[in-house]
Short mmCIF file of C-alpha atoms in Angstrom, two decimals:
data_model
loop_
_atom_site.label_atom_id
_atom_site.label_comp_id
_atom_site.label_asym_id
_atom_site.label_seq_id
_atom_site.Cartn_x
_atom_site.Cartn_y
_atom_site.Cartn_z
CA UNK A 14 0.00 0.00 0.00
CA UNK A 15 1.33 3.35 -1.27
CA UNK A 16 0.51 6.67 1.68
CA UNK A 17 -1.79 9.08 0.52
CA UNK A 18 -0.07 12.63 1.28
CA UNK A 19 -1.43 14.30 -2.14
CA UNK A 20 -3.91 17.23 -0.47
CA UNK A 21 -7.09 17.07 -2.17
CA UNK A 22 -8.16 20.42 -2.72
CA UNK A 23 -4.94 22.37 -3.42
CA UNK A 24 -4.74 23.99 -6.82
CA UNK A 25 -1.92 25.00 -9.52
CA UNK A 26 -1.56 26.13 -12.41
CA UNK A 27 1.25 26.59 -15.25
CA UNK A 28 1.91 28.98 -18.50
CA UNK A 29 1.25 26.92 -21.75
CA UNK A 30 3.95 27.49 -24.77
CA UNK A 31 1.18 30.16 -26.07
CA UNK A 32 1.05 32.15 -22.60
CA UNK A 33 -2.65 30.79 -21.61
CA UNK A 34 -2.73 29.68 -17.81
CA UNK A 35 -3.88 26.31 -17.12
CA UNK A 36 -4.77 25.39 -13.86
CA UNK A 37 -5.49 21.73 -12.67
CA UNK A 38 -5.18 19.44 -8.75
CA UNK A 39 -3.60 16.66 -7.54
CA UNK A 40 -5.74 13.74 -6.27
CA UNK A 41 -4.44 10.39 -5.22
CA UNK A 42 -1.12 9.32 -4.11
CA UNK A 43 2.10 11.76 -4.14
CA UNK A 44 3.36 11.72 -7.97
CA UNK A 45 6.54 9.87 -6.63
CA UNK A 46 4.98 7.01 -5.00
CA UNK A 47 2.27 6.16 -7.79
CA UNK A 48 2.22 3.02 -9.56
CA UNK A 49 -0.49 4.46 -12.52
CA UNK A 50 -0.58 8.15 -13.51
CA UNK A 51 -4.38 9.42 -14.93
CA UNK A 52 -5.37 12.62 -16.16
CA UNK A 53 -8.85 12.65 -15.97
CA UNK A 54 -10.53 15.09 -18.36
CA UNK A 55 -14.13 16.81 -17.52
CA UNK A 56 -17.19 17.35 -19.74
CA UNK A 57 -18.69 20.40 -20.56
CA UNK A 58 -20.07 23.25 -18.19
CA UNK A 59 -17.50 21.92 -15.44
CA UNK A 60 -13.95 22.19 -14.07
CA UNK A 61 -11.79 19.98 -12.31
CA UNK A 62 -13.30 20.13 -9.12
CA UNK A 63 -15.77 17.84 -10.36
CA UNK A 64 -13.96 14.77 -9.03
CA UNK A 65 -13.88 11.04 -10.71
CA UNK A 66 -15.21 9.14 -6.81
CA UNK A 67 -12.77 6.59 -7.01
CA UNK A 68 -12.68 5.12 -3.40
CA UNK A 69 -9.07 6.51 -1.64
CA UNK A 70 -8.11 3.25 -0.01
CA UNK A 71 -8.46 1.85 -3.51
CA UNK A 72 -6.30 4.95 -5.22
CA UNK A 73 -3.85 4.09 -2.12
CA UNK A 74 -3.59 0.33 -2.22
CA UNK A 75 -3.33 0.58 -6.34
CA UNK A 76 -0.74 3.50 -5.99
CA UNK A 77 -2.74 5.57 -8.06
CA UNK A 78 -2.36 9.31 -8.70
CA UNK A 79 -5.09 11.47 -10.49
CA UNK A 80 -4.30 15.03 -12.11
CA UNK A 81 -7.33 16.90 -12.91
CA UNK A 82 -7.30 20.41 -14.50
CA UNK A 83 -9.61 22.54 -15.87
CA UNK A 84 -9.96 22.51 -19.97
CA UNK A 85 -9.22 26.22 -21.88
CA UNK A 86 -11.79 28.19 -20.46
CA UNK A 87 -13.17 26.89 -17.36
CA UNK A 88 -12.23 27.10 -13.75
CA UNK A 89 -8.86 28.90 -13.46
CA UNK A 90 -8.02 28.33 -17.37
CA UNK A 91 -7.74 30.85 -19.80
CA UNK A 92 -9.87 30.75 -22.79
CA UNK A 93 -8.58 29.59 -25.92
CA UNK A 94 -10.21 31.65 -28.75
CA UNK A 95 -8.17 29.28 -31.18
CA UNK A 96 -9.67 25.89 -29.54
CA UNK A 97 -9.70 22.91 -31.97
CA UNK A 98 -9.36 19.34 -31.39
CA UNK A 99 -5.68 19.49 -31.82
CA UNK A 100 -5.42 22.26 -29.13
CA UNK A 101 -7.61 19.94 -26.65
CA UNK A 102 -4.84 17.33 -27.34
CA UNK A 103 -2.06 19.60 -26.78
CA UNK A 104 -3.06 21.40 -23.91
CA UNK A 105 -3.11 17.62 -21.64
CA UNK A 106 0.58 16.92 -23.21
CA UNK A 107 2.17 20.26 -22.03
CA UNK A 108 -0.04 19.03 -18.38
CA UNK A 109 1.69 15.41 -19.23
CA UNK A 110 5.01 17.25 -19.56
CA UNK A 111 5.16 19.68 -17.04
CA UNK A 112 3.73 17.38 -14.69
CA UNK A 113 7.09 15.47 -15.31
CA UNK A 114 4.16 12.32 -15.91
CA UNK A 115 6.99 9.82 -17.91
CA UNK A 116 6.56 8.74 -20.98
CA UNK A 117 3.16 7.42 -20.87
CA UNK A 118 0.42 7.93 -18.84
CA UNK A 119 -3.38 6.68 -18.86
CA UNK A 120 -6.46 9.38 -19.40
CA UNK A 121 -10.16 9.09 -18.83
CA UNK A 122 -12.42 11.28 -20.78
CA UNK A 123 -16.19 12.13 -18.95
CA UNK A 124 -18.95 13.14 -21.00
CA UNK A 125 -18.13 15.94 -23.07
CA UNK A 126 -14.32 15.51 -22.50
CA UNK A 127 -14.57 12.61 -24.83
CA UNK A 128 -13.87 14.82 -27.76
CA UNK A 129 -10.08 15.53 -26.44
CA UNK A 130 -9.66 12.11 -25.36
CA UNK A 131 -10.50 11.01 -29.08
CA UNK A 132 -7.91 13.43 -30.17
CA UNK A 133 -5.54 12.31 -27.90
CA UNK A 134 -5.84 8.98 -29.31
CA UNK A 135 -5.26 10.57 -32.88
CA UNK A 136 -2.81 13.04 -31.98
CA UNK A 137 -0.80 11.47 -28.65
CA UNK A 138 -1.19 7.42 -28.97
CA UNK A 139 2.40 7.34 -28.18
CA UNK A 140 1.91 8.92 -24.69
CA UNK A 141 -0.93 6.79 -23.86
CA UNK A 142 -0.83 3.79 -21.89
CA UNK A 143 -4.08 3.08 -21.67
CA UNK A 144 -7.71 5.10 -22.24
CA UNK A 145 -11.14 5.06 -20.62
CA UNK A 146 -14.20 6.63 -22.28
CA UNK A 147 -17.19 7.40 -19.26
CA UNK A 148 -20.57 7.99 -21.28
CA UNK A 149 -18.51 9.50 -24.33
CA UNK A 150 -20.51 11.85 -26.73
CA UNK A 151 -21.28 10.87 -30.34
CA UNK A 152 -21.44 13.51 -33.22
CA UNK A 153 -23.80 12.45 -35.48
CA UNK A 154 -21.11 14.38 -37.67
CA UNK A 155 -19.36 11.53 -38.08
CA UNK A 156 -19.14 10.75 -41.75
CA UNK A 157 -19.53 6.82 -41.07
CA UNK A 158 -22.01 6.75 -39.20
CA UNK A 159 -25.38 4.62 -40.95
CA UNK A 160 -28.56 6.51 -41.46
CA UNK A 161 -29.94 3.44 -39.90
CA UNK A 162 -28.72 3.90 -36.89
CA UNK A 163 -29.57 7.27 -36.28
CA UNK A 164 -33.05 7.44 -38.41
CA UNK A 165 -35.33 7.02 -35.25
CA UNK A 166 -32.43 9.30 -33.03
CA UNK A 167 -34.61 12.84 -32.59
CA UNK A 168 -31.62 13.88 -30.61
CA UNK A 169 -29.53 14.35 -34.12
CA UNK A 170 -32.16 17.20 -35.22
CA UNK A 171 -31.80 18.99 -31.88
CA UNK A 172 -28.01 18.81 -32.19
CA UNK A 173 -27.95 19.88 -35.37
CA UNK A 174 -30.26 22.74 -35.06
CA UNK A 175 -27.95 24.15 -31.95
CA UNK A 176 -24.73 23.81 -34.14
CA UNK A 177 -26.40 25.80 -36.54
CA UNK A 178 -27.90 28.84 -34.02
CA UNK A 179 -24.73 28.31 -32.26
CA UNK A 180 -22.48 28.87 -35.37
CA UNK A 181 -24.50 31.61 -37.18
CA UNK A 182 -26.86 33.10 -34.01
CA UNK A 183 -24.79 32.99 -31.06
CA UNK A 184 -26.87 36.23 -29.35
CA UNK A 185 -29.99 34.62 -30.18
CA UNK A 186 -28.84 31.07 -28.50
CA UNK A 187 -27.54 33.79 -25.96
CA UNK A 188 -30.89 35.13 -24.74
CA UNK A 189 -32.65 31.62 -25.39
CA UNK A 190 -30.22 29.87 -22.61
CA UNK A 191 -30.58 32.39 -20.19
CA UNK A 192 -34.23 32.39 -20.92
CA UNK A 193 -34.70 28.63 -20.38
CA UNK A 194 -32.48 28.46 -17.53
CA UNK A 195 -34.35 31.03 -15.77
CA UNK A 196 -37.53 29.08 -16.07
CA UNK A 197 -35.76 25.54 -14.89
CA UNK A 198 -34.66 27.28 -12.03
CA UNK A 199 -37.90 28.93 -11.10
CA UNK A 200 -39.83 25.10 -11.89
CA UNK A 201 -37.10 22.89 -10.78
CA UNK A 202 -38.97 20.45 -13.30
CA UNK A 203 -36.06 19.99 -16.10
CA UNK A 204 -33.44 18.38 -14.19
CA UNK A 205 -35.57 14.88 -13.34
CA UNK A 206 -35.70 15.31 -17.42
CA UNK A 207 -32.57 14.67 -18.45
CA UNK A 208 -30.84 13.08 -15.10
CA UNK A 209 -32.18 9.68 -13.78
CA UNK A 210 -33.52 9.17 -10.80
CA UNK A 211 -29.75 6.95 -9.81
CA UNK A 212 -28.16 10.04 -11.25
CA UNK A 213 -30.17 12.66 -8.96
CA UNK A 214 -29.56 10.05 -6.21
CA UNK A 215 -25.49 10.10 -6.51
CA UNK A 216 -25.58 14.32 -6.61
CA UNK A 217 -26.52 14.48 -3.39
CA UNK A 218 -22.85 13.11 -2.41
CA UNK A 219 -21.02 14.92 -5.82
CA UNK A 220 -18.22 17.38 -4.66
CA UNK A 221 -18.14 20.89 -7.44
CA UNK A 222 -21.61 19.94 -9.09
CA UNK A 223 -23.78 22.77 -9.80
CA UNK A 224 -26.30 23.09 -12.30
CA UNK A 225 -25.64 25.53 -15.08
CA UNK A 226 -27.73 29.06 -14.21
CA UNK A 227 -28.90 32.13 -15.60
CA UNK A 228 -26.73 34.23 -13.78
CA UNK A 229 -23.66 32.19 -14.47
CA UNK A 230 -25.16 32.58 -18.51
CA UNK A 231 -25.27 36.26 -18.43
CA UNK A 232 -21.65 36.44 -18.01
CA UNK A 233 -20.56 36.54 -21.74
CA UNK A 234 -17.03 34.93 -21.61
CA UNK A 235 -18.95 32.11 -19.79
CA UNK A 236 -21.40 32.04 -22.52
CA UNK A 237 -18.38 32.16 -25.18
CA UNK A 238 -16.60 29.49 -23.83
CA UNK A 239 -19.50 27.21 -23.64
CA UNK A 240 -20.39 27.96 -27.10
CA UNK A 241 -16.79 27.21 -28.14
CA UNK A 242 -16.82 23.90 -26.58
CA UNK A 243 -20.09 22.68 -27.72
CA UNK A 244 -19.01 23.93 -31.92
CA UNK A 245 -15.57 21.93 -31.54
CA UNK A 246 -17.50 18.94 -30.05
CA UNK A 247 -20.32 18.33 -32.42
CA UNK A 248 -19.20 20.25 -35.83
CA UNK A 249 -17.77 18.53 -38.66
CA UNK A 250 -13.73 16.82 -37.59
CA UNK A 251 -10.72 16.47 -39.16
CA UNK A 252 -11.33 12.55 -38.66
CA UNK A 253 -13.70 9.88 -38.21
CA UNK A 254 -13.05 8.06 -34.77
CA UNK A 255 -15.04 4.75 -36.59
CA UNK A 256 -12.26 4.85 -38.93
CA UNK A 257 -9.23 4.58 -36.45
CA UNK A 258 -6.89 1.28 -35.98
CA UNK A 259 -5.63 0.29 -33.00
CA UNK A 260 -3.46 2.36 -31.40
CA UNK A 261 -2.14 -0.31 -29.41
CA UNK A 262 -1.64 -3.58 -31.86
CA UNK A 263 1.13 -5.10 -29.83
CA UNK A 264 -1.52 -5.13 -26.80
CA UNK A 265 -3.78 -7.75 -26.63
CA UNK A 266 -5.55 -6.49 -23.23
CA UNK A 267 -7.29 -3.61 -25.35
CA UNK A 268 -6.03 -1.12 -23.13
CA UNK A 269 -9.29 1.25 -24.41
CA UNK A 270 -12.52 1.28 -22.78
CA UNK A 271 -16.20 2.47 -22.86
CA UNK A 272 -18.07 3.31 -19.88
CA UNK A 273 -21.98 3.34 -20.57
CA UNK A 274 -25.12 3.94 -18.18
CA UNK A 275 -28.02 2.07 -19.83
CA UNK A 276 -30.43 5.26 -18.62
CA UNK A 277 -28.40 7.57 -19.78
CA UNK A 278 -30.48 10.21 -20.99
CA UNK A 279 -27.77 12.45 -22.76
CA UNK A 280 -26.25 9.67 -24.94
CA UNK A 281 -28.15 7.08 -27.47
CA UNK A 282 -26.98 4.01 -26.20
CA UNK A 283 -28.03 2.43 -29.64
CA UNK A 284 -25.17 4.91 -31.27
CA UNK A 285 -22.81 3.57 -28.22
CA UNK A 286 -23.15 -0.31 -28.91
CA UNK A 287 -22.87 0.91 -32.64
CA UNK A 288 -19.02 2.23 -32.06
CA UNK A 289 -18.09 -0.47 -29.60
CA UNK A 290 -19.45 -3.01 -32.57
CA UNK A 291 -17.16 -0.90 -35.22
CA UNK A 292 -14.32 -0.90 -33.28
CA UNK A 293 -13.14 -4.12 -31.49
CA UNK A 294 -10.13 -2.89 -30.28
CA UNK A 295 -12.26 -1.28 -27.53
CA UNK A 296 -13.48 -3.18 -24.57
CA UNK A 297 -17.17 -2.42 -23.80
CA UNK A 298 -19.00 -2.08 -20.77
CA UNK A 299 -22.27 -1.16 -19.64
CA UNK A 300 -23.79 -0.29 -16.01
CA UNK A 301 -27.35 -1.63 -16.62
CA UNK A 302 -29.12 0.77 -13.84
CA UNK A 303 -26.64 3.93 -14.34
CA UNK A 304 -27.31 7.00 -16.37
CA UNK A 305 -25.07 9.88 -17.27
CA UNK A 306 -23.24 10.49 -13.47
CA UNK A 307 -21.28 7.01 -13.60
CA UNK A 308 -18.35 9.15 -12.02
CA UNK A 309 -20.04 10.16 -9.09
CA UNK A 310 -20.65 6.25 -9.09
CA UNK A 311 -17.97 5.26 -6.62
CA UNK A 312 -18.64 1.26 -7.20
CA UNK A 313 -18.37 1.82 -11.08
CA UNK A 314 -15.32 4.03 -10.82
CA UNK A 315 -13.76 1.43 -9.11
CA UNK A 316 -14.78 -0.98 -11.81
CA UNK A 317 -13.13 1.54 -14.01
CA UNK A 318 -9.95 1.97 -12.20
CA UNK A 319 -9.43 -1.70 -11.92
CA UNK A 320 -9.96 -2.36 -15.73
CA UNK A 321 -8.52 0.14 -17.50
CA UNK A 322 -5.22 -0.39 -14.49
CA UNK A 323 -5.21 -3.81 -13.78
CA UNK A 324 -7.18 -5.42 -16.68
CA UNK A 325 -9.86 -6.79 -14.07
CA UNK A 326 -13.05 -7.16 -15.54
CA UNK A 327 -16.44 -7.16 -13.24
CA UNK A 328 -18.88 -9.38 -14.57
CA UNK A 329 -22.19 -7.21 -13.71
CA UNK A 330 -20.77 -4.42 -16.35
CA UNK A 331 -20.80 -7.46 -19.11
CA UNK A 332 -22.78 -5.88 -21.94
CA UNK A 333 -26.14 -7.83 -22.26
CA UNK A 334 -27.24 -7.35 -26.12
CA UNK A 335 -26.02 -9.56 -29.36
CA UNK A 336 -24.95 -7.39 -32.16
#
């Protein structure tokens, strides 16, 4: 067993090569002592004090230390008026770097932070040792993806339809998110819509949550930044994920994973099964009652830890369908 001395709640940050501050925490066991080095990477409308609830006695026994730092824009980051996929992928390898992390390291990706962990797999498959997806995003962008799988999704109109307002109407999108926001907070009846009741259950015990407000929304830069995110995530990419090899062909654990609540209410689980189907050089797994919050999950991010660490797979995340 490896001491935990890492303080939980201290923060840092660094200058990037182009002079944007990036500030991130230290979770875990001391740097020095770890056995596994993660960067975990946060989802959209949060910051890294949104932390992955991986029991500490695990992270201690396993030796495992956790870096988690807010992506260009949120938290203590600057903005990135430049942000691409590339620059996602670039901004965790100067963290990877000046975090003195070796020559390899593992990352998991949550929600919305997918997107860079995808480009990381492009971009930095050399630095990876291994890769966990939790409730990844799909862009219905993707140029392989079959009309048959998404004829029946109603999700791919709304997403397109924001791109668009997003792209070309950004005051209009403006008013119409501080407008709805307003109203969920005066009803309190959207949330149960799009979180489970298992993922309302596990907020009650999630350290940084908040819901995204109307006052937060007025703030423009906060506005911008969201915006930004959202266009990078679900516009048109410089590459199809469905078309990748294996960035790891001399490993026969697959060393990549996907994380899926059945519930989730956010992500098409038909368009989940779909990618783990195209690509079998990722390891599947699904968490039958969870929906979108599998992080705050601190069973399933044990599940994860041991996995995507250890290679240890727990039979109750076994995917149940036939392809």
């Amino acid at each position: 067993m490896v001491s935990a001395e890492t303080k939980p709640n201290s923060s840092s940050n660094f200058k990037l090569i182009d002079g944007r501050k990036l500030s991130y925490k230290e979770r875990g066991v001391p740097k020095e002592k770890s056995n596994y080095r993660i960067i975990f990477i946060h989802g959209f409308d949060s910051s890294k004090e949104r932390d992955f609830l991986a029991p500490q006695e695990l992270m201690n026994t396993m030796g495992v230390y956790i870096v988690q730092f807010d992506r260009a824009g949120y938290g203590g980051s600057d903005p990135n008026l430049k942000r691409s996929l590339r620059s996602e992928a670039s901004d965790i390898e100067e963290l990877a770097n000046h975090l003195e992390l070796g020559s390899k390291f593992h990352i998991i990706g949550f929600s919305m932070g997918s997107y860079p962990t995808w480009s990381c797999i492009k971009h930095l498959s050399h630095r990876l040792a291994g890769v966990a997806f939790v409730v990844p995003i799909v862009n219905y962008q993707w140029p392989s993806l079959p009309e048959s799988v998404l004829k029946d999704d109603e999700r791919k109109k709304w997403y397109k339809r924001m791109t668009l307002v997003a792209r070309y109407a950004p005051k209009l999108l403006h008013w119409w998110m501080i407008r709805k926001t307003s109203q969920s907070s005066s009803t309190d009846s959207t949330k149960p819509t799009y979180f489970t009741d298992k993922d309302l259950e596990l907020l009650k015990n999630a350290p940084g949550f908040q819901f995204l407000t109307a006052d937060k929304l007025k703030s423009r830069s906060v506005f911008n930044n969201l915006r930004s995110d959202f266009l990078v995530a679900f516009s048109k990419w410089d590459f199809d994920p469905l078309e990748l090899s294996n960035p790891f062909p001399e490993n026969d654990k697959r060393p990549v994973h996907i994380w899926h609540g059945c519930e989730d209410r956010f992500i098409n689980l038909k368009l989940q099964r779909h990618v783990s189907e195209r690509l079998p050089w990722i390891q599947y797994h699904e968490v039958h009652d969870g929906g979108h919050l599998l992080i705050y999950d601190t069973a399933v991010c044990e599940a994860i830890l041991k996995s995507l660490l250890l290679g240890v797979d727990t039979p109750l995340y076994t995917p149940k369908f036939t392809s």
